[in-house]
Tab-separated table of C-alpha atoms in Angstrom:
chain	number	residue	atom	x	y	z
A	54	ALA	CA	-3.653	8.249	4.020
A	55	GLN	CA	-5.848	8.075	0.969
A	56	THR	CA	-9.474	6.993	1.048
A	57	VAL	CA	-11.987	6.514	-1.740
A	58	THR	CA	-15.721	6.205	-1.137
A	59	GLN	CA	-18.349	5.006	-3.578
A	60	SER	CA	-21.744	5.416	-1.949
A	61	GLN	CA	-23.814	3.614	-4.600
A	62	PRO	CA	-23.400	-0.173	-4.375
A	63	GLU	CA	-25.696	-0.664	-7.370
A	64	MET	CA	-27.078	1.470	-10.170
A	65	SER	CA	-29.228	0.706	-13.189
A	66	VAL	CA	-29.835	2.546	-16.443
A	67	GLN	CA	-31.899	2.019	-19.557
A	68	GLU	CA	-30.032	1.393	-22.750
A	69	ALA	CA	-29.251	4.697	-24.557
A	70	GLU	CA	-29.830	6.720	-21.397
A	71	THR	CA	-27.273	8.558	-19.254
A	72	VAL	CA	-26.095	7.515	-15.813
A	73	THR	CA	-23.757	9.125	-13.273
A	74	LEU	CA	-21.692	7.168	-10.771
A	75	SER	CA	-20.491	8.987	-7.664
A	76	CYS	CA	-17.097	8.948	-5.976
A	77	THR	CA	-15.530	11.000	-3.213
A	78	TYR	CA	-11.918	10.795	-2.133
A	79	ASP	CA	-9.534	12.154	0.429
A	80	THR	CA	-5.789	12.611	0.211
A	81	SER	CA	-3.188	14.791	1.865
A	82	GLU	CA	-1.003	14.831	-1.252
A	83	SER	CA	-1.113	17.779	-3.643
A	84	ASP	CA	-0.089	15.790	-6.699
A	85	TYR	CA	-2.493	12.973	-7.412
A	86	TYR	CA	-4.451	11.236	-10.122
A	87	LEU	CA	-7.938	9.809	-10.205
A	88	PHE	CA	-9.181	6.891	-12.240
A	89	TRP	CA	-12.304	4.987	-13.132
A	90	TYR	CA	-11.825	1.314	-13.898
A	91	LYS	CA	-14.417	-1.097	-15.277
A	92	GLN	CA	-14.494	-4.782	-14.341
A	93	PRO	CA	-16.969	-6.859	-16.353
A	94	PRO	CA	-18.126	-10.147	-14.793
A	95	SER	CA	-15.244	-12.642	-14.699
A	96	ARG	CA	-13.111	-10.357	-16.836
A	97	GLN	CA	-10.165	-8.162	-16.162
A	98	MET	CA	-10.006	-4.595	-14.903
A	99	ILE	CA	-10.007	-2.077	-17.741
A	100	LEU	CA	-9.120	1.599	-17.499
A	101	VAL	CA	-12.073	3.805	-18.417
A	102	ILE	CA	-10.774	7.304	-17.797
A	103	ARG	CA	-8.053	9.191	-15.947
A	104	GLN	CA	-7.881	12.692	-14.455
A	105	GLU	CA	-4.812	14.601	-13.328
A	106	ALA	CA	-5.621	16.649	-10.227
A	107	TYR	CA	-3.713	19.690	-11.497
A	108	LYS	CA	-5.925	19.921	-14.574
A	109	GLN	CA	-9.113	21.904	-14.185
A	110	GLN	CA	-10.596	20.574	-17.398
A	111	ASN	CA	-12.704	17.469	-16.934
A	112	ALA	CA	-11.459	14.409	-18.780
A	113	THR	CA	-13.575	12.867	-21.505
A	114	GLU	CA	-13.243	9.618	-23.400
A	115	ASN	CA	-15.904	9.077	-26.025
A	116	ARG	CA	-19.154	8.383	-24.120
A	117	PHE	CA	-17.434	8.632	-20.748
A	118	SER	CA	-16.766	11.898	-18.952
A	119	VAL	CA	-15.983	12.968	-15.421
A	120	ASN	CA	-17.095	15.818	-13.201
A	121	PHE	CA	-14.023	16.623	-11.113
A	122	GLN	CA	-14.753	18.971	-8.210
A	123	LYS	CA	-11.386	19.380	-6.494
A	124	ALA	CA	-12.534	21.504	-3.572
A	125	ALA	CA	-15.328	19.078	-2.796
A	126	LYS	CA	-13.033	16.063	-3.444
A	127	SER	CA	-15.629	14.631	-5.753
A	128	PHE	CA	-15.003	12.656	-8.947
A	129	SER	CA	-18.135	11.353	-10.650
A	130	LEU	CA	-18.341	9.369	-13.886
A	131	LYS	CA	-21.001	10.071	-16.476
A	132	ILE	CA	-21.814	7.440	-19.069
A	133	SER	CA	-23.828	8.746	-22.007
A	134	ASP	CA	-25.818	6.651	-24.484
A	135	SER	CA	-25.437	3.590	-22.254
A	136	GLN	CA	-24.855	0.279	-24.006
A	137	LEU	CA	-25.409	-3.289	-22.849
A	138	GLY	CA	-21.639	-3.763	-22.858
A	139	ASP	CA	-21.280	-1.071	-20.216
A	140	ALA	CA	-22.704	-3.436	-17.609
A	141	ALA	CA	-19.927	-4.086	-15.087
A	142	MET	CA	-18.490	-3.171	-11.715
A	143	TYR	CA	-17.030	0.321	-11.792
A	144	PHE	CA	-14.253	1.221	-9.409
A	145	CYS	CA	-13.046	4.694	-8.574
A	146	ALA	CA	-9.385	4.884	-7.565
A	147	SER	CA	-6.807	7.449	-6.515
A	148	PHE	CA	-3.025	7.509	-6.889
A	149	ALA	CA	-0.886	9.977	-4.963
A	150	GLN	CA	2.440	10.930	-6.521
A	151	GLY	CA	5.253	11.039	-3.996
A	152	GLY	CA	3.204	9.530	-1.210
A	153	SER	CA	2.411	5.869	-0.911
A	154	GLU	CA	2.440	5.235	-4.620
A	155	LYS	CA	-0.318	2.727	-5.068
A	156	LEU	CA	-3.899	2.747	-6.267
A	157	VAL	CA	-6.494	3.049	-3.542
A	158	PHE	CA	-9.880	1.769	-4.672
A	159	GLY	CA	-13.447	2.308	-3.596
A	160	LYS	CA	-15.755	-0.648	-3.032
A	161	GLY	CA	-17.270	-0.325	-6.472
A	162	THR	CA	-20.645	0.296	-8.061
A	163	LYS	CA	-22.411	-2.464	-9.949
A	164	LEU	CA	-23.993	-1.022	-13.081
A	165	THR	CA	-26.855	-2.841	-14.776
A	166	VAL	CA	-27.966	-1.777	-18.236
A	167	ASN	CA	-31.547	-2.672	-19.084
A	168	PRO	CA	-32.530	-3.234	-22.707
B	271	ASP	CA	1.986	-5.871	-27.044
B	272	THR	CA	-0.083	-8.588	-25.384
B	273	GLY	CA	-0.706	-6.749	-22.135
B	274	VAL	CA	-0.252	-8.037	-18.605
B	275	SER	CA	-0.507	-11.806	-18.278
B	276	GLN	CA	-0.924	-13.950	-15.182
B	277	ASP	CA	-0.543	-17.649	-14.607
B	278	PRO	CA	-2.375	-19.704	-13.505
B	279	ARG	CA	-5.821	-18.205	-13.976
B	280	HIS	CA	-7.304	-20.458	-11.334
B	281	LYS	CA	-5.742	-22.345	-8.446
B	282	ILE	CA	-7.456	-24.664	-5.989
B	283	THR	CA	-5.377	-25.843	-3.097
B	284	LYS	CA	-5.751	-27.410	0.303
B	285	ARG	CA	-5.126	-25.491	3.475
B	286	GLY	CA	-1.493	-25.619	4.477
B	287	GLN	CA	-0.109	-25.977	0.950
B	288	ASN	CA	2.175	-23.467	-0.722
B	289	VAL	CA	1.182	-21.751	-3.953
B	290	THR	CA	3.057	-19.535	-6.398
B	291	PHE	CA	1.632	-17.159	-8.960
B	292	ARG	CA	3.396	-15.526	-11.866
B	293	CYS	CA	2.867	-12.155	-13.505
B	294	ASP	CA	4.377	-10.935	-16.766
B	295	PRO	CA	4.001	-7.146	-17.137
B	296	ILE	CA	3.822	-5.073	-20.294
B	297	SER	CA	7.347	-5.343	-21.638
B	298	GLU	CA	8.543	-1.747	-21.266
B	299	HIS	CA	6.908	-1.193	-17.872
B	300	ASN	CA	9.286	-0.853	-14.932
B	301	ARG	CA	6.693	-0.872	-12.176
B	302	LEU	CA	4.800	-3.964	-11.135
B	303	TYR	CA	2.044	-4.114	-8.529
B	304	TRP	CA	0.221	-6.891	-6.738
B	305	TYR	CA	-3.321	-6.428	-5.401
B	306	ARG	CA	-5.806	-8.734	-3.719
B	307	GLN	CA	-9.536	-8.577	-4.369
B	308	THR	CA	-12.141	-10.379	-2.331
B	309	LEU	CA	-15.747	-10.832	-3.396
B	310	GLY	CA	-17.694	-7.592	-3.464
B	311	GLN	CA	-14.689	-5.428	-2.655
B	312	GLY	CA	-12.274	-3.243	-4.540
B	313	PRO	CA	-8.689	-4.396	-4.969
B	314	GLU	CA	-6.349	-3.857	-2.023
B	315	PHE	CA	-2.673	-3.100	-2.469
B	316	LEU	CA	-0.171	-5.763	-1.447
B	317	THR	CA	3.227	-4.702	-2.774
B	318	TYR	CA	5.029	-3.086	-5.671
B	319	PHE	CA	8.361	-3.181	-7.467
B	320	GLN	CA	10.332	-0.586	-9.344
B	321	ASN	CA	12.476	-2.719	-11.626
B	322	GLU	CA	13.782	-5.460	-9.306
B	323	ALA	CA	13.494	-3.451	-6.078
B	324	GLN	CA	10.511	-4.066	-3.828
B	325	LEU	CA	9.662	-0.544	-2.672
B	326	GLU	CA	6.597	-1.005	-0.523
B	327	LYS	CA	4.732	-3.785	1.243
B	328	SER	CA	1.279	-3.547	2.751
B	329	ARG	CA	0.538	-4.649	6.287
B	330	LEU	CA	-1.841	-7.094	4.580
B	331	LEU	CA	1.239	-8.954	3.382
B	332	SER	CA	1.907	-11.304	6.265
B	333	ASP	CA	5.131	-13.258	6.700
B	334	ARG	CA	3.555	-16.094	4.739
B	335	PHE	CA	3.551	-13.949	1.608
B	336	SER	CA	6.645	-13.225	-0.425
B	337	ALA	CA	7.057	-11.546	-3.773
B	338	GLU	CA	10.035	-11.324	-6.068
B	339	ARG	CA	10.966	-9.691	-9.326
B	340	PRO	CA	14.514	-10.966	-9.768
B	341	LYS	CA	15.394	-9.530	-13.161
B	342	GLY	CA	13.019	-6.629	-13.235
B	343	SER	CA	10.735	-8.394	-15.655
B	344	PHE	CA	8.242	-11.023	-14.460
B	345	SER	CA	7.249	-11.335	-10.819
B	346	THR	CA	6.175	-14.197	-8.582
B	347	LEU	CA	3.943	-14.091	-5.526
B	348	GLU	CA	4.234	-17.029	-3.158
B	349	ILE	CA	1.883	-17.849	-0.317
B	350	GLN	CA	3.151	-20.376	2.194
B	351	ARG	CA	0.908	-22.473	4.441
B	352	THR	CA	-2.249	-21.217	2.802
B	353	GLU	CA	-5.314	-20.462	4.910
B	354	GLN	CA	-8.962	-20.273	3.897
B	355	GLY	CA	-8.817	-16.516	4.374
B	356	ASP	CA	-6.301	-16.324	1.538
B	357	SER	CA	-9.035	-17.231	-0.950
B	358	ALA	CA	-9.295	-14.237	-3.281
B	359	MET	CA	-8.457	-12.909	-6.708
B	360	TYR	CA	-4.799	-11.878	-6.945
B	361	LEU	CA	-4.315	-9.109	-9.475
B	362	CYS	CA	-1.118	-7.923	-11.055
B	363	ALA	CA	-0.724	-4.522	-12.701
B	364	SER	CA	2.122	-2.714	-14.402
B	365	SER	CA	2.942	0.885	-15.230
B	366	LEU	CA	5.738	3.002	-16.614
B	367	ASP	CA	7.521	5.430	-14.320
B	368	ILE	CA	10.020	7.613	-16.148
B	369	GLY	CA	10.865	9.768	-13.132
B	370	SER	CA	11.021	13.538	-12.719
B	371	GLY	CA	7.317	13.637	-11.953
B	372	ALA	CA	6.573	12.469	-15.470
B	373	SER	CA	5.224	9.066	-14.611
B	374	THR	CA	2.293	7.853	-16.606
B	375	ASP	CA	0.873	6.490	-13.352
B	376	THR	CA	-1.723	4.536	-15.235
B	377	GLN	CA	-1.708	0.926	-14.164
B	378	TYR	CA	-2.800	-1.800	-16.547
B	379	PHE	CA	-4.167	-4.945	-15.025
B	380	GLY	CA	-3.842	-8.606	-15.848
B	381	PRO	CA	-6.741	-11.072	-15.754
B	382	GLY	CA	-5.924	-12.181	-12.222
B	383	THR	CA	-5.369	-15.513	-10.498
B	384	ARG	CA	-8.358	-16.784	-8.551
B	385	LEU	CA	-7.201	-18.748	-5.503
B	386	THR	CA	-9.515	-21.088	-3.658
B	387	VAL	CA	-8.240	-22.627	-0.434
B	388	LEU	CA	-10.241	-25.664	0.714
């Protein structure tokens, strides 16, 4: 079974600063993918970034990057130069290829960006 | 492409009534997923389809819940005899699986249907 744990229910950051959101996961599958999704208030879930487990290189997407530590089963999201529009719930999720092929989500981290 | 769409966006019903939600995936996507999200929680998997075949159902999906994807395009999720505990956001997502381990695996979500059972 897959599990995803986000230990920070809430985080805050000053505009233009950098913030890191934590995520740990567990899976018995060898082929899996990890995702960060953003859900603004009353708006739909948007993909932020994706990481294939077989890739050692950390994924980056503009101001968003991940620190993927496979041995530690850790997958943190770093947001650089934070903007007011980054304020949202952030969900970490895993998808195991060949196992139960569904996204398993953490409980989320609410990010507040202070002007 | 207009993305994943869901209808209705909001539904208020009385306990005991039946409700049906519709999801239209991204047109070329062959996989369609349903999730349920309650306040303050991450989405929880309910079921998914590969084309018209329903391949997996969660234990969360009681006998009162049924989902269909008759032509491999849009999907419906029906809840019979609704209960107050069914109040939640119902999310639909779609993805493209092209087999041979080459799936994109990335799921794109619709705006959701918020169900309130009085």
